[in-house]
Coordinates of C-alpha atoms in Angstrom, one line a residue:
Chain A
X552 CA 26.7 -2.2 9.2
X553 CA 27.9 -5.2 6.4
X554 CA 27.3 -4.8 2.9
X555 CA 27.5 -0.9 2.9
X556 CA 24.1 -0.5 4.8
X557 CA 21.8 -2.8 2.4
X558 CA 21.4 -5.7 4.3
X559 CA 20.6 -4.5 8.4
X560 CA 20.0 -7.9 10.2
X561 CA 18.4 -7.8 14.2
X562 CA 20.6 -10.5 16.2
X563 CA 18.2 -13.2 17.0
X564 CA 15.9 -12.6 20.2
X565 CA 16.3 -9.1 19.1
X566 CA 12.3 -8.0 19.7
X567 CA 11.6 -10.9 21.4
X568 CA 7.7 -11.3 21.4
X569 CA 8.0 -10.0 17.8
X570 CA 6.8 -11.6 14.7
X571 CA 8.3 -11.0 11.4
X572 CA 7.1 -11.8 8.2
X573 CA 3.2 -13.2 9.1
X574 CA 1.3 -12.9 6.1
X575 CA 0.0 -9.7 7.8
X576 CA 3.3 -7.6 7.4
X577 CA 3.9 -9.3 3.9
X578 CA 0.9 -8.0 3.0
X579 CA 0.8 -4.7 5.2
X580 CA 3.4 -3.7 2.7
X581 CA 1.2 -4.8 -0.3
X582 CA -1.7 -1.9 1.0
X583 CA 1.3 0.9 1.7
X584 CA 1.7 1.1 -1.7
X585 CA -2.2 1.0 -2.5
X586 CA -2.4 4.2 -4.2
X587 CA 0.8 4.5 -5.9
X588 CA 2.4 3.7 -8.8
X589 CA 5.8 1.2 -9.3
X590 CA 7.5 2.1 -12.1
X591 CA 10.5 0.3 -13.7
X592 CA 14.3 1.7 -13.5
X593 CA 17.5 0.2 -14.9
X594 CA 19.9 2.8 -12.4
X595 CA 19.8 4.0 -9.2
X596 CA 19.4 7.7 -11.6
X597 CA 16.1 6.5 -13.5
X598 CA 15.8 5.4 -9.4
X599 CA 16.0 9.1 -8.4
X600 CA 13.4 10.2 -11.0
X601 CA 11.9 8.0 -9.9
X602 CA 11.3 8.8 -6.3
X603 CA 10.8 12.0 -6.8
X604 CA 8.0 11.6 -9.2
X605 CA 6.4 10.2 -6.9
X606 CA 6.5 6.3 -6.6
X607 CA 5.5 4.0 -4.1
X608 CA 7.6 1.9 -4.9
X609 CA 10.3 1.2 -7.7
X610 CA 10.8 -2.4 -10.1
X611 CA 15.3 -3.3 -10.2
X612 CA 15.6 -4.8 -13.2
X613 CA 18.6 -4.8 -16.3
X614 CA 16.7 -4.3 -19.3
X615 CA 12.9 -2.5 -18.8
X616 CA 10.8 -5.6 -20.8
X617 CA 10.0 -3.6 -24.1
X618 CA 14.3 -3.8 -24.5
X619 CA 14.3 -7.9 -23.0
X620 CA 11.0 -8.4 -26.5
X621 CA 13.2 -6.3 -28.5
X622 CA 17.1 -8.0 -27.9
X623 CA 15.3 -10.9 -27.1
X624 CA 17.5 -14.2 -25.2
X625 CA 17.8 -15.3 -21.9
X626 CA 15.9 -12.5 -19.6
X627 CA 17.4 -13.4 -16.1
X628 CA 17.4 -11.8 -12.8
X629 CA 19.5 -9.2 -12.0
X630 CA 22.7 -8.4 -10.9
X631 CA 22.5 -7.7 -7.3
X632 CA 25.6 -5.3 -7.6
X633 CA 22.8 -3.0 -9.3
X634 CA 20.3 -3.5 -6.5
X635 CA 22.3 -3.1 -4.4
X636 CA 22.9 0.5 -6.5
X637 CA 19.9 1.4 -6.6
X638 CA 18.3 0.8 -2.5
X639 CA 21.3 3.3 -1.5
X640 CA 20.2 5.9 -4.0
X641 CA 16.2 5.3 -2.6
X642 CA 14.9 5.6 0.8
X643 CA 11.4 3.6 -1.0
X644 CA 10.8 0.3 -1.6
X645 CA 12.5 -1.8 -4.0
X646 CA 11.4 -4.4 -5.7
X647 CA 13.2 -6.9 -8.1
X648 CA 12.6 -9.6 -10.4
X649 CA 12.7 -13.6 -10.2
X650 CA 12.4 -16.2 -12.7
X651 CA 9.6 -18.0 -12.7
X652 CA 10.4 -21.1 -10.5
X653 CA 13.9 -19.9 -9.5
X654 CA 14.1 -20.3 -6.3
X655 CA 17.4 -20.2 -5.8
X656 CA 17.1 -16.4 -7.5
X657 CA 14.4 -15.7 -4.4
X658 CA 17.0 -16.2 -1.7
X659 CA 19.8 -14.3 -3.3
X660 CA 17.9 -11.0 -4.0
X661 CA 16.2 -12.0 0.0
X662 CA 20.0 -12.0 1.3
X663 CA 20.5 -8.5 -0.4
X664 CA 17.1 -7.1 1.3
X665 CA 15.0 -6.6 -1.3
X666 CA 11.8 -5.2 -0.1
X667 CA 9.8 -7.5 -2.6
X668 CA 10.1 -10.0 -5.3
X669 CA 8.4 -10.9 -8.6
X670 CA 8.3 -13.4 -9.4
X671 CA 7.4 -12.7 -12.9
X672 CA 6.9 -13.6 -16.5
X673 CA 8.6 -11.3 -18.1
X674 CA 11.7 -13.3 -17.5
X675 CA 12.6 -16.0 -19.0
X676 CA 10.9 -19.3 -17.1
X677 CA 13.3 -21.1 -15.4
X678 CA 10.5 -24.0 -14.4
X679 CA 8.0 -24.4 -17.3
X680 CA 5.3 -26.8 -14.1
X681 CA 6.3 -24.8 -11.1
X682 CA 6.3 -21.3 -9.1
X683 CA 8.2 -20.6 -6.4
X684 CA 7.2 -22.2 -2.9
X685 CA 7.0 -18.6 -1.1
X686 CA 5.9 -19.2 2.1
X687 CA 9.4 -20.0 2.0
X688 CA 9.9 -16.3 2.3
X689 CA 10.9 -13.3 4.4
X690 CA 9.9 -11.2 1.9
X691 CA 6.9 -10.9 0.6
X692 CA 5.9 -11.9 -3.9
X693 CA 4.0 -10.6 -6.0
X694 CA 2.8 -12.8 -8.9
X695 CA 1.2 -12.1 -13.1
X696 CA -2.6 -13.7 -13.5
X697 CA -4.6 -13.1 -16.1
X698 CA -8.2 -14.9 -14.5
X699 CA -9.1 -15.4 -10.3
X700 CA -8.1 -18.9 -10.3
X701 CA -5.1 -17.8 -11.8
X702 CA -4.5 -15.4 -8.3
X703 CA -5.8 -17.8 -6.1
X704 CA -3.8 -20.6 -7.0
X705 CA -0.8 -18.2 -6.8
X706 CA -2.1 -16.4 -3.8
X707 CA -2.4 -20.1 -2.6
X708 CA 1.1 -20.8 -3.5
X709 CA 2.2 -18.0 -0.7
X710 CA 1.8 -14.6 -2.8
X711 CA 0.9 -11.9 -1.0
X712 CA -0.2 -9.2 -3.5
X713 CA -1.8 -10.2 -7.2
X714 CA -0.9 -8.5 -10.7
X715 CA -2.2 -8.6 -13.3
X716 CA -0.6 -9.7 -16.4
X717 CA -1.0 -8.2 -19.2
X718 CA 1.6 -7.8 -21.9
X719 CA 4.4 -5.8 -20.9
X720 CA 7.0 -4.1 -22.7
X721 CA 4.1 -3.4 -25.4
X722 CA 2.4 0.2 -24.6
X723 CA -0.4 -1.6 -25.6
X724 CA -3.2 -1.6 -22.5
X725 CA -5.4 -3.7 -24.3
X726 CA -4.0 -6.9 -22.8
X727 CA -4.1 -5.1 -19.8
X728 CA -7.7 -4.5 -19.7
X729 CA -8.3 -8.2 -20.9
X730 CA -6.7 -9.3 -18.0
X731 CA -8.4 -7.1 -15.1
X732 CA -11.9 -7.1 -16.9
X733 CA -12.2 -11.5 -16.2
X734 CA -10.4 -10.9 -12.9
X735 CA -13.0 -9.3 -11.2
X736 CA -15.8 -10.6 -14.0
X737 CA -14.9 -14.7 -12.2
X738 CA -15.6 -12.6 -8.8
X739 CA -19.1 -10.9 -9.3
X740 CA -19.9 -14.1 -11.6
X741 CA -18.7 -16.0 -7.8
X742 CA -20.7 -13.7 -5.8
X743 CA -23.6 -14.6 -7.7
X744 CA -23.9 -18.1 -7.3
X745 CA -25.2 -20.2 -5.0
X746 CA -22.5 -21.4 -2.1
X747 CA -23.5 -24.8 -2.6
X748 CA -22.5 -24.3 -6.0
X749 CA -18.9 -22.7 -5.2
X750 CA -17.6 -26.5 -5.3
X751 CA -17.6 -27.1 -8.8
X752 CA -16.2 -23.3 -9.9
X753 CA -13.2 -24.1 -7.2
X754 CA -12.8 -27.8 -9.5
X755 CA -13.4 -25.5 -12.4
X756 CA -10.7 -22.9 -12.6
X757 CA -8.5 -25.3 -10.5
X758 CA -8.1 -22.3 -7.3
X759 CA -8.4 -24.3 -3.8
X760 CA -11.6 -24.8 -2.4
X761 CA -11.4 -22.2 0.4
X762 CA -9.6 -19.4 -1.1
X763 CA -12.5 -19.6 -3.9
X764 CA -15.0 -19.3 -0.2
X765 CA -13.2 -16.4 1.1
X766 CA -13.4 -14.2 -2.8
X767 CA -16.9 -14.4 -2.6
X768 CA -17.5 -13.4 1.0
X769 CA -14.8 -10.0 0.4
X770 CA -16.3 -10.1 -2.8
X771 CA -12.5 -9.3 -4.1
X772 CA -9.8 -10.9 -4.3
X773 CA -8.5 -11.4 -0.8
X774 CA -5.0 -9.8 -1.1
X775 CA -3.8 -6.2 -2.6
X776 CA -4.4 -5.8 -6.4
X777 CA -2.1 -4.1 -9.4
X778 CA -3.0 -4.4 -12.8
X779 CA 0.6 -4.2 -15.2
X780 CA 1.7 -4.8 -18.9
X781 CA 1.1 -1.7 -21.8
X782 CA 0.7 1.0 -19.4
X783 CA 2.1 4.2 -21.4
X784 CA 0.1 6.7 -20.6
X785 CA -1.9 9.2 -17.5
X786 CA -5.0 7.9 -19.1
X787 CA -3.9 3.9 -19.7
X788 CA -3.3 4.7 -15.6
X789 CA -6.9 5.9 -14.8
X790 CA -8.0 3.9 -16.5
X791 CA -7.0 1.0 -14.4
X792 CA -7.6 2.5 -11.8
X793 CA -11.1 3.4 -13.1
X794 CA -11.8 -0.6 -13.3
X795 CA -11.0 -1.3 -10.2
X796 CA -7.1 -2.0 -9.2
X797 CA -5.1 -1.4 -6.1
X798 CA -2.6 0.6 -7.5
X799 CA -0.6 0.7 -11.3
X800 CA 2.6 -1.1 -12.2
X801 CA 3.8 0.7 -15.6
X802 CA 7.6 -1.0 -17.0
X803 CA 9.5 -0.1 -19.7
X804 CA 6.5 3.3 -20.5
X805 CA 8.4 6.0 -18.9
X806 CA 11.2 5.4 -19.9
X807 CA 10.9 5.3 -23.0
X808 CA 8.8 7.6 -23.6
X809 CA 9.9 11.7 -24.5
X810 CA 10.6 13.3 -21.3
X811 CA 10.2 10.8 -18.3
X812 CA 10.8 13.0 -15.9
X813 CA 6.9 14.3 -16.9
X814 CA 5.1 11.4 -17.2
X815 CA 6.0 9.0 -14.6
X816 CA 5.0 12.2 -12.3
X817 CA 1.7 12.7 -14.7
X818 CA 0.9 8.7 -14.0
X819 CA 1.5 9.4 -10.1
X820 CA -1.7 11.5 -10.3
X821 CA -3.8 9.7 -12.4
X822 CA -3.1 6.9 -9.9
X823 CA -3.9 9.5 -7.4
X824 CA -7.1 11.6 -9.6
X825 CA -7.8 8.6 -11.2
X826 CA -12.0 9.9 -11.4
X827 CA -11.2 13.5 -11.6
X828 CA -11.7 14.2 -15.6
X829 CA -10.4 18.3 -15.1
X830 CA -7.4 16.7 -13.6
X831 CA -6.8 13.9 -15.5
X832 CA -6.6 16.6 -18.9
X833 CA -4.8 19.2 -17.5
X834 CA -2.1 16.4 -16.4
X835 CA -2.1 15.0 -20.0
X836 CA -1.1 18.0 -21.7
X837 CA 1.5 18.5 -23.5
X838 CA 3.8 14.9 -21.3
X839 CA 5.7 14.8 -25.2
X840 CA 5.7 11.8 -26.9
X841 CA 4.7 8.3 -25.7
X842 CA 6.5 5.0 -26.0
X843 CA 6.2 4.0 -29.7
X844 CA 5.1 0.5 -28.2
X845 CA 3.8 -3.0 -30.5
X846 CA 0.8 -3.7 -31.5
X847 CA -0.5 -7.9 -29.7
X848 CA -2.6 -8.5 -32.1
X849 CA 0.3 -9.4 -34.3
X850 CA 0.7 -12.8 -34.6
X851 CA 5.1 -12.7 -34.2
X852 CA 4.5 -10.8 -30.4
X853 CA 5.4 -13.5 -28.4
X854 CA 2.9 -13.8 -25.3
X855 CA 4.4 -13.1 -22.3
X856 CA 1.9 -14.3 -20.1
X857 CA 1.8 -17.1 -21.5
X858 CA 4.6 -18.6 -20.1
X859 CA 3.0 -19.5 -16.7
X860 CA -1.0 -20.9 -16.1
Chain B
X121 CA -26.8 7.0 1.8
X122 CA -23.5 6.5 3.0
X123 CA -25.3 8.8 5.6
X124 CA -27.9 5.5 5.9
X125 CA -25.7 3.7 6.4
X126 CA -23.8 5.3 8.9
X127 CA -26.9 6.1 10.7
X128 CA -27.5 1.9 10.6
X129 CA -24.3 1.3 12.1
X130 CA -25.0 3.7 15.5
X131 CA -28.3 1.9 16.6
X132 CA -26.4 -1.4 16.1
X133 CA -23.6 -0.4 16.8
X134 CA -24.2 1.5 20.2
X135 CA -27.4 0.5 21.9
X136 CA -26.6 2.8 24.8
X137 CA -25.9 6.0 24.9
X138 CA -22.7 6.9 24.7
X139 CA -21.4 9.4 22.2
X140 CA -23.6 8.6 19.0
X141 CA -24.9 11.7 19.4
X142 CA -21.7 13.6 18.7
X143 CA -20.5 11.8 16.1
X144 CA -23.2 11.7 14.0
X145 CA -22.6 15.9 13.8
X146 CA -19.1 15.0 12.5
X147 CA -17.2 14.1 9.2
X148 CA -14.1 12.7 9.5
X149 CA -10.5 13.0 6.8
X150 CA -8.5 10.6 5.1
X151 CA -5.5 11.6 2.9
X152 CA -6.6 10.0 0.2
X153 CA -3.9 10.4 -2.2
X154 CA -1.4 7.2 -1.6
X155 CA -1.2 4.6 0.7
X156 CA -3.7 2.7 3.4
X157 CA -7.6 5.4 3.8
X158 CA -9.4 3.3 2.7
X159 CA -8.0 0.3 5.7
X160 CA -8.9 3.7 8.0
X161 CA -12.4 5.0 6.2
X162 CA -13.3 0.9 7.5
X163 CA -12.2 1.4 10.8
X164 CA -14.2 5.3 10.9
X165 CA -17.3 3.2 8.8
X166 CA -17.1 0.6 12.0
X167 CA -17.4 2.9 14.8
X168 CA -20.2 5.4 13.0
X169 CA -18.1 8.0 12.6
X170 CA -18.6 9.6 8.5
X171 CA -15.2 9.3 6.8
X172 CA -14.3 11.1 3.4
X173 CA -11.3 11.0 1.2
X174 CA -9.6 14.0 1.2
X175 CA -7.3 15.1 -2.5
X176 CA -7.9 18.2 -2.8
X177 CA -8.2 21.5 -0.4
X178 CA -11.6 22.3 -0.7
X179 CA -12.2 19.1 0.9
X180 CA -10.9 20.2 4.0
X181 CA -13.7 22.1 4.6
X182 CA -15.8 21.7 7.4
X183 CA -14.0 18.3 9.3
X184 CA -14.4 18.0 12.2
X185 CA -10.8 15.7 12.1
X186 CA -7.6 13.6 10.0
X187 CA -5.8 11.4 9.1
X188 CA -2.4 11.1 7.0
X189 CA -2.9 7.4 6.4
X190 CA 0.6 5.5 6.2
X191 CA 2.1 4.8 2.0
X192 CA 5.8 6.6 1.2
X193 CA 5.5 9.7 2.3
X194 CA 7.9 11.3 -0.5
X195 CA 5.0 9.9 -2.9
X196 CA 2.4 12.0 -0.3
X197 CA 4.5 15.3 -0.3
X198 CA 5.0 15.3 -3.6
X199 CA 1.0 15.3 -4.5
X200 CA 0.1 17.2 -1.0
X201 CA 3.4 20.1 -3.1
X202 CA 1.7 19.2 -6.6
X203 CA -1.6 19.7 -5.4
X204 CA -1.2 22.4 -2.6
X205 CA -2.4 21.0 0.3
X206 CA 0.2 21.2 2.7
X207 CA -0.5 24.6 3.5
X208 CA -4.7 24.6 3.5
X209 CA -3.3 20.9 6.1
X210 CA -0.4 23.4 8.4
X211 CA -3.9 25.9 8.3
X212 CA -5.7 22.5 9.6
X213 CA -3.3 22.0 12.0
X214 CA -3.0 25.4 13.3
X215 CA -6.8 25.8 13.8
X216 CA -7.0 23.2 16.3
X217 CA -8.4 20.4 14.3
X218 CA -7.3 17.3 16.0
X219 CA -4.6 15.2 12.8
X220 CA -3.8 11.7 13.5
X221 CA -0.4 10.0 11.2
X222 CA 0.4 7.5 11.2
X223 CA 3.7 5.8 9.7
X224 CA 3.9 8.1 7.0
X225 CA 1.1 10.0 8.3
X226 CA 3.6 10.6 11.5
X227 CA 6.9 12.0 9.3
X228 CA 4.8 14.3 8.0
X229 CA 3.3 15.3 11.5
X230 CA 6.9 15.5 12.4
X231 CA 9.6 19.6 13.2
X232 CA 12.3 17.0 11.7
X233 CA 12.6 13.8 10.0
X234 CA 15.8 12.7 9.1
X235 CA 16.9 9.6 7.2
X236 CA 15.1 11.2 4.4
X237 CA 15.9 10.7 0.6
X238 CA 18.4 13.5 -1.0
X239 CA 16.3 16.6 -1.8
X240 CA 14.4 15.4 2.0
X241 CA 10.8 16.2 1.3
X242 CA 7.8 18.9 2.5
X243 CA 6.8 18.4 6.2
X244 CA 3.5 19.6 7.8
X245 CA 5.7 19.6 11.1
X246 CA 4.1 20.8 14.3
X247 CA 4.7 17.3 15.8
X248 CA 8.0 18.6 18.3
X249 CA 9.7 15.4 17.6
X250 CA 13.0 14.2 15.3
X251 CA 12.4 10.6 13.0
X252 CA 14.2 9.0 11.8
X253 CA 12.5 7.8 8.3
X254 CA 13.4 4.1 8.4
X255 CA 14.4 3.3 11.6
X256 CA 13.7 -0.2 11.5
X257 CA 15.3 -1.0 8.5
X258 CA 13.5 -2.8 4.8
X259 CA 10.8 -4.8 5.0
X260 CA 12.8 -8.3 5.9
X261 CA 12.7 -6.1 9.8
X262 CA 9.3 -5.2 9.5
X263 CA 7.3 -7.3 12.0
X264 CA 3.7 -7.3 14.5
X265 CA 3.4 -7.7 17.8
X266 CA 1.7 -6.4 21.3
X267 CA 2.8 -3.7 23.7
X268 CA 0.8 -2.6 26.4
X269 CA -2.3 -0.5 26.0
X270 CA -1.6 3.5 27.0
X271 CA -4.1 4.4 30.1
X272 CA -5.6 6.5 27.3
X273 CA -6.0 3.4 25.8
X274 CA -7.4 0.5 28.2
X275 CA -9.7 3.4 29.6
X276 CA -12.2 2.8 26.1
X277 CA -11.9 -1.2 26.9
X278 CA -10.6 -4.0 25.7
X279 CA -7.2 -6.1 26.3
X280 CA -4.6 -4.5 28.1
X281 CA -2.5 -5.0 25.1
X282 CA -2.8 -4.2 22.1
X283 CA -1.6 -6.0 18.4
X284 CA 1.0 -3.6 16.3
X285 CA 1.8 -3.9 13.1
X286 CA 5.1 -2.2 12.1
X287 CA 5.8 -1.8 8.6
X288 CA 9.3 -0.5 6.9
X289 CA 8.6 1.6 9.8
X290 CA 10.0 4.7 11.2
X291 CA 10.3 5.7 14.9
X292 CA 10.5 8.8 17.2
X293 CA 13.9 9.7 18.1
X294 CA 14.2 12.6 20.4
X295 CA 10.7 14.7 20.9
X296 CA 10.5 17.7 23.3
X297 CA 8.7 18.2 27.2
X298 CA 5.2 19.2 25.3
X299 CA 4.9 15.8 24.2
X300 CA 3.5 13.0 26.0
X301 CA 4.6 9.3 25.2
X302 CA 1.9 6.8 24.2
X303 CA 3.4 3.3 23.6
X304 CA 7.9 2.7 23.1
X305 CA 9.6 -0.4 21.6
X306 CA 12.1 -2.0 23.1
X307 CA 15.1 -1.9 21.0
X308 CA 18.9 -3.5 22.0
X309 CA 21.7 -1.0 21.5
X310 CA 23.1 -0.5 18.0
X311 CA 20.7 -2.5 16.7
X312 CA 18.1 -0.6 14.8
X313 CA 17.7 -1.5 10.7
X314 CA 19.0 2.5 9.8
X315 CA 22.1 3.1 10.0
X316 CA 22.2 7.2 9.0
X317 CA 23.1 10.5 11.3
X318 CA 20.9 11.4 13.7
X319 CA 20.4 7.1 14.5
X320 CA 23.6 8.1 17.6
X321 CA 20.4 9.7 20.5
X322 CA 18.9 6.0 21.0
X323 CA 21.7 3.7 19.8
X324 CA 22.3 3.8 23.7
X325 CA 18.3 3.7 24.8
X326 CA 17.0 0.4 25.2
X327 CA 13.8 2.0 23.9
X328 CA 12.2 3.9 21.2
X329 CA 9.3 5.9 21.1
X330 CA 6.8 4.7 18.5
X331 CA 3.6 6.6 19.8
X332 CA 3.1 10.7 20.9
X333 CA 0.2 12.9 21.7
X334 CA 0.3 16.5 21.7
X335 CA -1.9 18.8 21.6
X336 CA -4.5 18.3 18.2
X337 CA -1.8 15.8 17.3
X338 CA -1.9 12.1 17.6
X339 CA 1.2 10.4 15.6
X340 CA 2.1 6.1 16.0
X341 CA 4.4 5.1 14.4
X342 CA 2.5 1.6 13.9
X343 CA -0.8 0.7 11.9
X344 CA -3.9 0.3 13.3
X345 CA -5.6 0.8 10.6
X346 CA -4.6 -3.2 9.8
X347 CA -6.1 -4.4 12.9
X348 CA -9.3 -5.2 14.2
X349 CA -9.4 -3.1 17.2
X350 CA -10.6 -0.1 16.9
X351 CA -9.1 1.3 19.3
X352 CA -6.8 4.0 18.9
X353 CA -9.1 5.4 16.3
X354 CA -11.6 5.6 19.1
X355 CA -8.7 7.9 21.1
X356 CA -8.1 10.0 18.1
X357 CA -12.0 10.5 17.9
X358 CA -12.7 11.4 21.7
X359 CA -9.8 14.4 20.2
X360 CA -12.1 15.7 19.0
X361 CA -13.5 19.1 19.9
X362 CA -17.4 18.8 21.3
X363 CA -20.0 20.0 19.3
X364 CA -17.8 20.6 16.1
X365 CA -20.6 20.4 13.6
X366 CA -19.4 20.3 9.9
X367 CA -19.7 23.6 7.6
X368 CA -20.6 22.0 4.9
X369 CA -23.2 19.0 4.7
X370 CA -20.8 16.2 4.6
X371 CA -22.6 14.5 1.7
X372 CA -21.6 17.0 -1.0
X373 CA -18.2 17.4 0.1
X374 CA -18.1 13.2 -1.0
X375 CA -20.6 14.0 -4.4
X376 CA -17.6 16.1 -5.2
X377 CA -15.3 13.5 -4.4
X378 CA -16.6 11.1 -6.5
X379 CA -17.4 8.9 -7.8
X380 CA -18.3 8.4 -12.0
X381 CA -18.6 4.8 -12.3
X382 CA -20.0 3.5 -8.5
X383 CA -19.9 -0.5 -8.8
X384 CA -16.4 -0.8 -9.4
X385 CA -14.5 0.8 -6.4
X386 CA -12.7 -2.0 -5.1
X387 CA -14.1 -3.6 -2.3
X388 CA -12.6 -3.1 1.7
X389 CA -9.7 -6.1 2.7
X390 CA -9.9 -8.2 5.4
X391 CA -8.2 -7.6 8.5
X392 CA -4.8 -10.6 8.8
X393 CA -4.7 -12.5 11.1
X394 CA -1.0 -12.5 12.9
X395 CA -0.5 -16.2 11.1
X396 CA 1.9 -17.8 8.6
X397 CA -1.1 -17.5 5.8
X398 CA -4.3 -16.2 4.9
X399 CA -6.3 -15.8 8.4
X400 CA -8.9 -12.9 8.7
X401 CA -9.8 -11.5 11.9

């Protein structure tokens, strides 16, 4: 098989009656990730640690957000060879990040057969006005948001999964909490509205009316919603779940800590047993140093979350 | 409260005197370590059955059946091992109570799995099959299709086909003589997405098995919980022996498992139609 088995493409006419990359198939993978943890990894070794800890998927990238902050410069899509190496090392789904609006990076990631693309504000945006038209791709996308309007604009562009942005690479959970509470609070406000008032609400949050109406009817985002950006401890992860998220992304929080193996396993357990304080207490013991973190109230800290809207 | 809701549902869904009484007595567990367990619970509740999230061994007591949902099988295996669920689940299966595995659950139930991660993973076993973990390949090769309903499904009623959603799905590459094949899929030779040893068996064949039944075990490589078609759930419920009454009141099980802050429990996702954009069933 070509490309070390990384790319596996059916010939034309195979499975003639089957439909690939329908929205149901795209959202379906996100649904399989529910109740799970997606971990940032920078090489095959870290990917294996994440898999052994029980990660539901890994995010392959060259620098974790904490290093992107520390080193500065332009952050771009990772070397495809590195992503291929990670794909070959594990059996769980592999995600990778493309810059906002950089649809060619997304094409490259699709060509090497990643399972999910994160159009991420953690990388330096390539387009300050437009996001990728994600309907043009066979691979599902996940995008960040800070409020309901932003979430539904990304869904309108074809995103099959949403994550709240938080502030990646800080280890400070305050922004993640703010964004989750804002999205879910917006939905609760929407549900309290009269149907006649939904049109104006849609205008105010700058989201398509039809998606707003569906959200009101469902009482939740119409796609899977994970939390991200600042989760560093099992308690942080369980907090996100208790606030009402479907799962958690953990970036720098694991491999920038003192004992990544134990911390990764504990965060996975915390997401499953998020409602059981006794289990949470047990798994939080003796995890070693958490990542140092950056206090987000420091004005000099760049806000990645504000890079797109 | 759940009890009340499901009783209302019975009256609503089952006006004729079908199996309501039996259903009222049964509680089915869904392994809630990771994956699409909420989707299964929604489907079961549609059928008026009490569904219970199972995360710890003691939550299995009193259940009449168990569903192992889709998700990442390695994740589920790790979490099951950490909380000593594997022996409890094995006992549950040996006691003759029905277990249904979808996708990752199928891998869990198989006696043998190939294409696993380095070091392998814990399996429950019981199903005399060899499963290929990522038979169809990566997400690019995920798909949905219509398959002919097997007789067991067709007798429940509804359309002669059923919608099957395959997400990075496994497939059964070898099944023992006691295994009843319920569904198979055409795959031209040499076209399987996976290319690891153990795959030779089906390279020459044209069909790959995607749904089986053996004794008290049911397994599907696809995800009925992602569709609005509840017939697979009905088929599974038919496997639950009659008169099986819960040893423990269902409510007690639920309360011990649950919710400190019930208002934030995420609402259910819709069932997506096979369209290129958000269309619900």
